CSV table of C-alpha atoms in Angstrom, one decimal:
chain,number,residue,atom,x,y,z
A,991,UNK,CA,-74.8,17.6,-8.6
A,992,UNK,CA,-72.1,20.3,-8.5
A,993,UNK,CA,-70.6,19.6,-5.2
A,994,UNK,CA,-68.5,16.9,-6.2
A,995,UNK,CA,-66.7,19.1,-9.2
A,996,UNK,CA,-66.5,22.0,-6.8
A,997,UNK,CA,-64.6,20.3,-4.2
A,998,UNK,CA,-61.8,18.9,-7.3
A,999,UNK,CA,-61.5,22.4,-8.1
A,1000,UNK,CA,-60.6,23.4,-4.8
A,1001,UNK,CA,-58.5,20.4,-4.0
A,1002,UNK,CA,-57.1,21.5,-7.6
A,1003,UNK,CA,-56.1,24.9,-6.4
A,1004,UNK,CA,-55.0,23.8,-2.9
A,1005,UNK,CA,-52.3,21.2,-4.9
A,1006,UNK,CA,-51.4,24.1,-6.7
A,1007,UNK,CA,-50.5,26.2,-3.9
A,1008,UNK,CA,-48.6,23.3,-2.0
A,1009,UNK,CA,-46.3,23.2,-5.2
A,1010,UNK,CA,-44.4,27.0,-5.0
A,1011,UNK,CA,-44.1,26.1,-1.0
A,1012,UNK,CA,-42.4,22.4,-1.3
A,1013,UNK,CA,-40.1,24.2,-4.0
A,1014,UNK,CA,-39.3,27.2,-1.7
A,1015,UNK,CA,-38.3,25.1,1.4
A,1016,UNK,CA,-35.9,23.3,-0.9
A,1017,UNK,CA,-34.3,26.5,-2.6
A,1018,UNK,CA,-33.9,27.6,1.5
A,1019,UNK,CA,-29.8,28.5,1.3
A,1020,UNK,CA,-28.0,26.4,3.3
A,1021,UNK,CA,-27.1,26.9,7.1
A,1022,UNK,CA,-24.0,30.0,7.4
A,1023,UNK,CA,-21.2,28.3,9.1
A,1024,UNK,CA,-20.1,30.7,11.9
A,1025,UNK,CA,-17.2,30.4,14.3
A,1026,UNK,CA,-15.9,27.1,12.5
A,1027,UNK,CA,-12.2,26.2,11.8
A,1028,UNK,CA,-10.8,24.0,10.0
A,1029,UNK,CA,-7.6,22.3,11.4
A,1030,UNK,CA,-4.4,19.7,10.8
A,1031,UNK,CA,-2.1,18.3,12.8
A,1032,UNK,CA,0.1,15.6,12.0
A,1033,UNK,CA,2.0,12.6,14.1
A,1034,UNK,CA,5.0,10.7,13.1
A,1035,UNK,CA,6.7,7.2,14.3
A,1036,UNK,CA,10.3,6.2,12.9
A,1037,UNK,CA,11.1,2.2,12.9
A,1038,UNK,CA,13.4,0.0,12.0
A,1039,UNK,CA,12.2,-1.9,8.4
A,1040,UNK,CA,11.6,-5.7,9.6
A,1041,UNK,CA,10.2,-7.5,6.5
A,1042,UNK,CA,12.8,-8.5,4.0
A,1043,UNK,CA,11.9,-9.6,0.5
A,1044,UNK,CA,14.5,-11.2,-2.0
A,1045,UNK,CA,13.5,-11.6,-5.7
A,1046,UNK,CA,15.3,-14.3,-7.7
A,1047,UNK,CA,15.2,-14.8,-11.2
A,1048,UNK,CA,16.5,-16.4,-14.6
A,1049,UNK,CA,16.4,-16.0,-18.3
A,1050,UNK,CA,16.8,-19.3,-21.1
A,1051,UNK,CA,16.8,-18.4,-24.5
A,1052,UNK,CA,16.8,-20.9,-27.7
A,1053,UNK,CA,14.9,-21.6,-30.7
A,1054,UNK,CA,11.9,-23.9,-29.7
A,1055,UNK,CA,9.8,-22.7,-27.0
A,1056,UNK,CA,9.4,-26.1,-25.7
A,1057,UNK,CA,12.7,-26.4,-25.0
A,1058,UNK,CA,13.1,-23.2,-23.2
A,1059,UNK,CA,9.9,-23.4,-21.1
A,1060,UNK,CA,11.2,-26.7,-19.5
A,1061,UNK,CA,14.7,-25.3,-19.0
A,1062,UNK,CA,13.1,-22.7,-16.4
A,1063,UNK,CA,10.6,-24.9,-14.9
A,1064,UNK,CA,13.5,-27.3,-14.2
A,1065,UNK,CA,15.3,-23.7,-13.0
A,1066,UNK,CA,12.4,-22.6,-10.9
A,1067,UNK,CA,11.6,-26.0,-9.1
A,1068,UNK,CA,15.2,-27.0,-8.0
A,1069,UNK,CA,15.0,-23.7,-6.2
A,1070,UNK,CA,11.4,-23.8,-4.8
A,1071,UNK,CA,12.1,-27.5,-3.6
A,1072,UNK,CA,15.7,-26.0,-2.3
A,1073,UNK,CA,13.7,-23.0,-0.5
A,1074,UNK,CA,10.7,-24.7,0.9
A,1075,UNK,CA,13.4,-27.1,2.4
A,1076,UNK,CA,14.1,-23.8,5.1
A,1077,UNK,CA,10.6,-21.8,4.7
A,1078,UNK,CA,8.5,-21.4,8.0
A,1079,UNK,CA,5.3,-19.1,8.1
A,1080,UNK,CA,5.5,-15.4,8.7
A,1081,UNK,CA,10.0,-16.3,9.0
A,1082,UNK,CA,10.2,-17.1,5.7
A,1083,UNK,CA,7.5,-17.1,3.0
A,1084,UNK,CA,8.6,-18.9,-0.3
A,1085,UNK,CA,6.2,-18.2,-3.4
A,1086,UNK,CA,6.6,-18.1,-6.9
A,1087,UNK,CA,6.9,-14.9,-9.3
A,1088,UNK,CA,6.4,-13.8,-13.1
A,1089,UNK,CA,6.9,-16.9,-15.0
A,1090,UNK,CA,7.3,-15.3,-19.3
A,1091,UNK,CA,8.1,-16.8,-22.6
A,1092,UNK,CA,7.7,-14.8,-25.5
A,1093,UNK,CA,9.2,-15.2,-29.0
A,1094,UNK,CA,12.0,-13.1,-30.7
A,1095,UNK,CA,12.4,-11.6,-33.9
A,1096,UNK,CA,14.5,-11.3,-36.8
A,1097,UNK,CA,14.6,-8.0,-38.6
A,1098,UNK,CA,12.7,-9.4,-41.8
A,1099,UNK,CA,10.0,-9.4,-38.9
A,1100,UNK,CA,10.4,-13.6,-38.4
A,1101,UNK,CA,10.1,-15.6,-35.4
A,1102,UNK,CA,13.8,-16.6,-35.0
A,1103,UNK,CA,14.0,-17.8,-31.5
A,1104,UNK,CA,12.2,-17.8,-27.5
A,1105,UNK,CA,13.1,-16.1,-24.2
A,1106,UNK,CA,11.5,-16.2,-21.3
A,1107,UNK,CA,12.1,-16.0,-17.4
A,1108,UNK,CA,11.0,-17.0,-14.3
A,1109,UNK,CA,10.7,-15.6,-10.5
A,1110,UNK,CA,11.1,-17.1,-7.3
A,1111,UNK,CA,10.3,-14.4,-4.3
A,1112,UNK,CA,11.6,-15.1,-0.5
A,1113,UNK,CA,10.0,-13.0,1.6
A,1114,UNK,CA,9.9,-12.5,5.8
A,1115,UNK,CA,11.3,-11.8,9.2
A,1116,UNK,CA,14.1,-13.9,9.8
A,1117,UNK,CA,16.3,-11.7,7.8
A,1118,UNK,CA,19.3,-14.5,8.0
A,1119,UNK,CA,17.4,-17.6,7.2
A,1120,UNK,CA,16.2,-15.2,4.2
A,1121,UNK,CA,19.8,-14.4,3.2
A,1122,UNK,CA,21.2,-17.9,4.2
A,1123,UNK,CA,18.9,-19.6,1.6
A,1124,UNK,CA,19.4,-17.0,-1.0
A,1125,UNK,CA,22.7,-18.2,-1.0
A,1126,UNK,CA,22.2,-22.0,-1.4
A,1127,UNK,CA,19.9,-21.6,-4.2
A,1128,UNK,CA,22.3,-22.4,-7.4
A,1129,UNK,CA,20.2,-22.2,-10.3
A,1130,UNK,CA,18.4,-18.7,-10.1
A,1131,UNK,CA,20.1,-15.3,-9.2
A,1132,UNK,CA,19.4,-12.5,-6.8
A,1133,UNK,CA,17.6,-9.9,-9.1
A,1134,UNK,CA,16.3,-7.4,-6.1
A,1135,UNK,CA,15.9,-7.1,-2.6
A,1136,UNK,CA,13.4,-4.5,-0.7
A,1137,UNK,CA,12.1,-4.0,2.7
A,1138,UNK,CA,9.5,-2.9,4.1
A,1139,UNK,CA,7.2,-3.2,7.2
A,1140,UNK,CA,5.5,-6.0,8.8
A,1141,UNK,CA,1.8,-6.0,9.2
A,1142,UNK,CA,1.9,-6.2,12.8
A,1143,UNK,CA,4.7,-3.6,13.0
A,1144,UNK,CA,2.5,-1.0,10.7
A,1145,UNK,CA,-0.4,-1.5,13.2
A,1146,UNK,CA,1.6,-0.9,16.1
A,1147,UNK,CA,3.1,2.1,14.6
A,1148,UNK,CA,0.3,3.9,13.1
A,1149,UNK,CA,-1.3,3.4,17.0
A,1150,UNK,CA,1.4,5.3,18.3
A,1151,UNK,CA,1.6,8.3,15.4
A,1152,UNK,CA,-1.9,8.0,15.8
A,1153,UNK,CA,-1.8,8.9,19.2
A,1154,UNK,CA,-0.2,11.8,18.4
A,1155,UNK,CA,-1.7,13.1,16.2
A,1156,UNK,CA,-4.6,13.6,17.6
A,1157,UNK,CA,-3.1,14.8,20.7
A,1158,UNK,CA,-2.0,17.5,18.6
A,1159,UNK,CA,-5.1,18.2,16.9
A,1160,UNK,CA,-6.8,19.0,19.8
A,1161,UNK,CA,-3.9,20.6,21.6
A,1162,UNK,CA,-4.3,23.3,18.5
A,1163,UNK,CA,-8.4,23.4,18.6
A,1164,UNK,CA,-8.0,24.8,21.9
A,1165,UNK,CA,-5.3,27.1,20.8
A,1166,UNK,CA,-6.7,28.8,18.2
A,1167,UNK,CA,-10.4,28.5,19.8
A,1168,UNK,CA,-8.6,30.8,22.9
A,1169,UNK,CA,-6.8,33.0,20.4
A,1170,UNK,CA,-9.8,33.5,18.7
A,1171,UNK,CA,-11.6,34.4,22.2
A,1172,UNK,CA,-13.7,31.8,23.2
A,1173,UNK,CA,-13.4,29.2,26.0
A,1174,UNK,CA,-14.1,25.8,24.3
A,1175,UNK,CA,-14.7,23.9,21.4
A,1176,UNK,CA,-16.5,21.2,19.7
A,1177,UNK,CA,-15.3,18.7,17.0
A,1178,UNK,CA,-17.6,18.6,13.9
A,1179,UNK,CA,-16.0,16.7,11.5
A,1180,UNK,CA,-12.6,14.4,11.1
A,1181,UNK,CA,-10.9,12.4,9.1
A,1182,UNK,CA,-7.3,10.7,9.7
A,1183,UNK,CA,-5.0,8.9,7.0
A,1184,UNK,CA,-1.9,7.2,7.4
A,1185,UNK,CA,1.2,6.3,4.9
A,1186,UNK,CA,4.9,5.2,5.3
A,1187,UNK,CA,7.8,6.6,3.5
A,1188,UNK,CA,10.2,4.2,3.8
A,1189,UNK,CA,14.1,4.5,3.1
A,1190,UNK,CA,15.4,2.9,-0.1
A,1191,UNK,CA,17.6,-1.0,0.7
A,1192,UNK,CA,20.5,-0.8,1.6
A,1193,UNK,CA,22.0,-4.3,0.3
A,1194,UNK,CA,25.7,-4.0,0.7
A,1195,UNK,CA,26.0,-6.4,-2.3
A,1196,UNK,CA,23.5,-7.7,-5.0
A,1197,UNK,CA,25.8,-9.5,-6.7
A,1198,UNK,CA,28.3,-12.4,-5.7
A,1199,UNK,CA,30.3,-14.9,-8.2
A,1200,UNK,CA,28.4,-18.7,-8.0
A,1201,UNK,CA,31.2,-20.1,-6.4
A,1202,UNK,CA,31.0,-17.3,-3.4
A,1203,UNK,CA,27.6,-17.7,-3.2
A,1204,UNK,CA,27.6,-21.1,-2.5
A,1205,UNK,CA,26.2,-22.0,1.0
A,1206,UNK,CA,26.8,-17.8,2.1
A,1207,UNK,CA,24.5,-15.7,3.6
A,1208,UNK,CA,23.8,-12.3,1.5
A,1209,UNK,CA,24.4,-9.6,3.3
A,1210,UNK,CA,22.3,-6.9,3.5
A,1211,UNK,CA,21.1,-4.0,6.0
A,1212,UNK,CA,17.3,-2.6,6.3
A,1213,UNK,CA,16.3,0.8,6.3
A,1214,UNK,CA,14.1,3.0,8.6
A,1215,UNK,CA,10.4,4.0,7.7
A,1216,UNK,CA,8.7,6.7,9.0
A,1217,UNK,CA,5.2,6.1,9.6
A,1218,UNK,CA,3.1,9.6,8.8
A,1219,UNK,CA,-0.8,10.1,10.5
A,1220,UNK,CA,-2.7,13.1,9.7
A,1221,UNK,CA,-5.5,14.1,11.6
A,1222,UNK,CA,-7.6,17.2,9.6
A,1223,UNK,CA,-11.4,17.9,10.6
A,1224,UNK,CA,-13.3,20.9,11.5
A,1225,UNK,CA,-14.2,22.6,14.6
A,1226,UNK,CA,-17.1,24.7,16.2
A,1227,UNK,CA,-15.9,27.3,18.6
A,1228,UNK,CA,-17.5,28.6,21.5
């Protein structure tokens, strides 16, 4: 009859000793990094901006908001019908912007009147058909123009900094692995990020009378970005 109790005392005990050793193995430091270095190199592309985006705008004011809402949507859709007239996809994208109304005060802290504003955006490659309709359009004016890069000209851009980069990268892991004394390494870890710092625009003018403006192309000019890769990571010399 006392078998059964002696054997869950001993399976008690042999729990118990299982415990310190599971908790041991996990307090075990963790493994001395020897002969590793940690490394950087960097690659860098410089291209001509080819995405131009022109923002067009207007403000109404008056006393009832009724009034001034349909004011700029009267605004907004003579100049989205004018634009879509000359929009093709990826050549030039025509979309709509902020669109605000919000009431005014008085200084006894009254509503006394309504402003608002709307935005039309034109936005591509084909820099002159961009420009050219820019012009035509009568009822809003040019508030800002930008530039940037083109998806597909990012993608072919960060390949080539890419490239570099990590041409680089290991050009230096060897370096420092000889100047350290050994003859080789081996890559532990990477990461690599890219980012563009592009040039401000460069629109020659942002502001023409109506009457000048009429059927003219805006000129402007692009910029340059410079597209920036960094390759950083961790080596194990040998």
């Amino acid at each position: 009859m006392r078998t059964p109790t002696l054997i869950a005392v001993c399976a008690l005990f042999a729990g118990a000793a299982l415990v310190p050793a599971a908790m041991a193995q996990q307090a075990m430091p963790y493994e001395i990094l020897q002969n590793v270095a940690q490394l950087s190199a960097s690659g860098s592309v410089e291209v001509q901006q080819d995405l131009l985006s022109i923002s067009m705008n207007t403000t109404r004011d008056g006393t009832d908001a009724g009034v001034v809402q349909t004011q700029l949507k009267q605004a907004l859709d003579t100049a989205l019908a004018q634009a879509k007239q000359a929009a093709a996809p990826g050549q030039m994208d025509v979309r709509t912007g902020n669109f605000s109304l919000y009431p005014r005060y008085s200084k006894d802290g009254k509503i006394n009147g309504w402003q608002g504003s709307t935005e039309l955006v034109l936005e591509g490659k084909d820099f002159p058909r961009i420009t050219g309709t820019a012009g035509k359009i009568q009822t809003l004016t040019m508030s800002n123009v930008s530039f940037a890069l083109s998806r597909e000209q990012r993608a072919k851009v960060e390949g080539e900094a890419q490239a570099q980069a990590i041409d680089r990268f290991k050009a230096k892991a060897a370096d420092v692995a000889r100047s350290f004394g050994f003859s080789s390494y081996t890559l532990r870890e990477v990461s690599i990020n890219a980012n563009d710092q592009g040039s401000p625009p460069r629109p020659r003018m942002l502001a023409m009378a109506k009457s000048e403006m009429a059927d003219a192309s805006i000129p402007v000019e692009a910029g340059k970005s410079t597209v920036l890769v960094t390759v950083s990571g961790s080596v194990q010399m040998k």
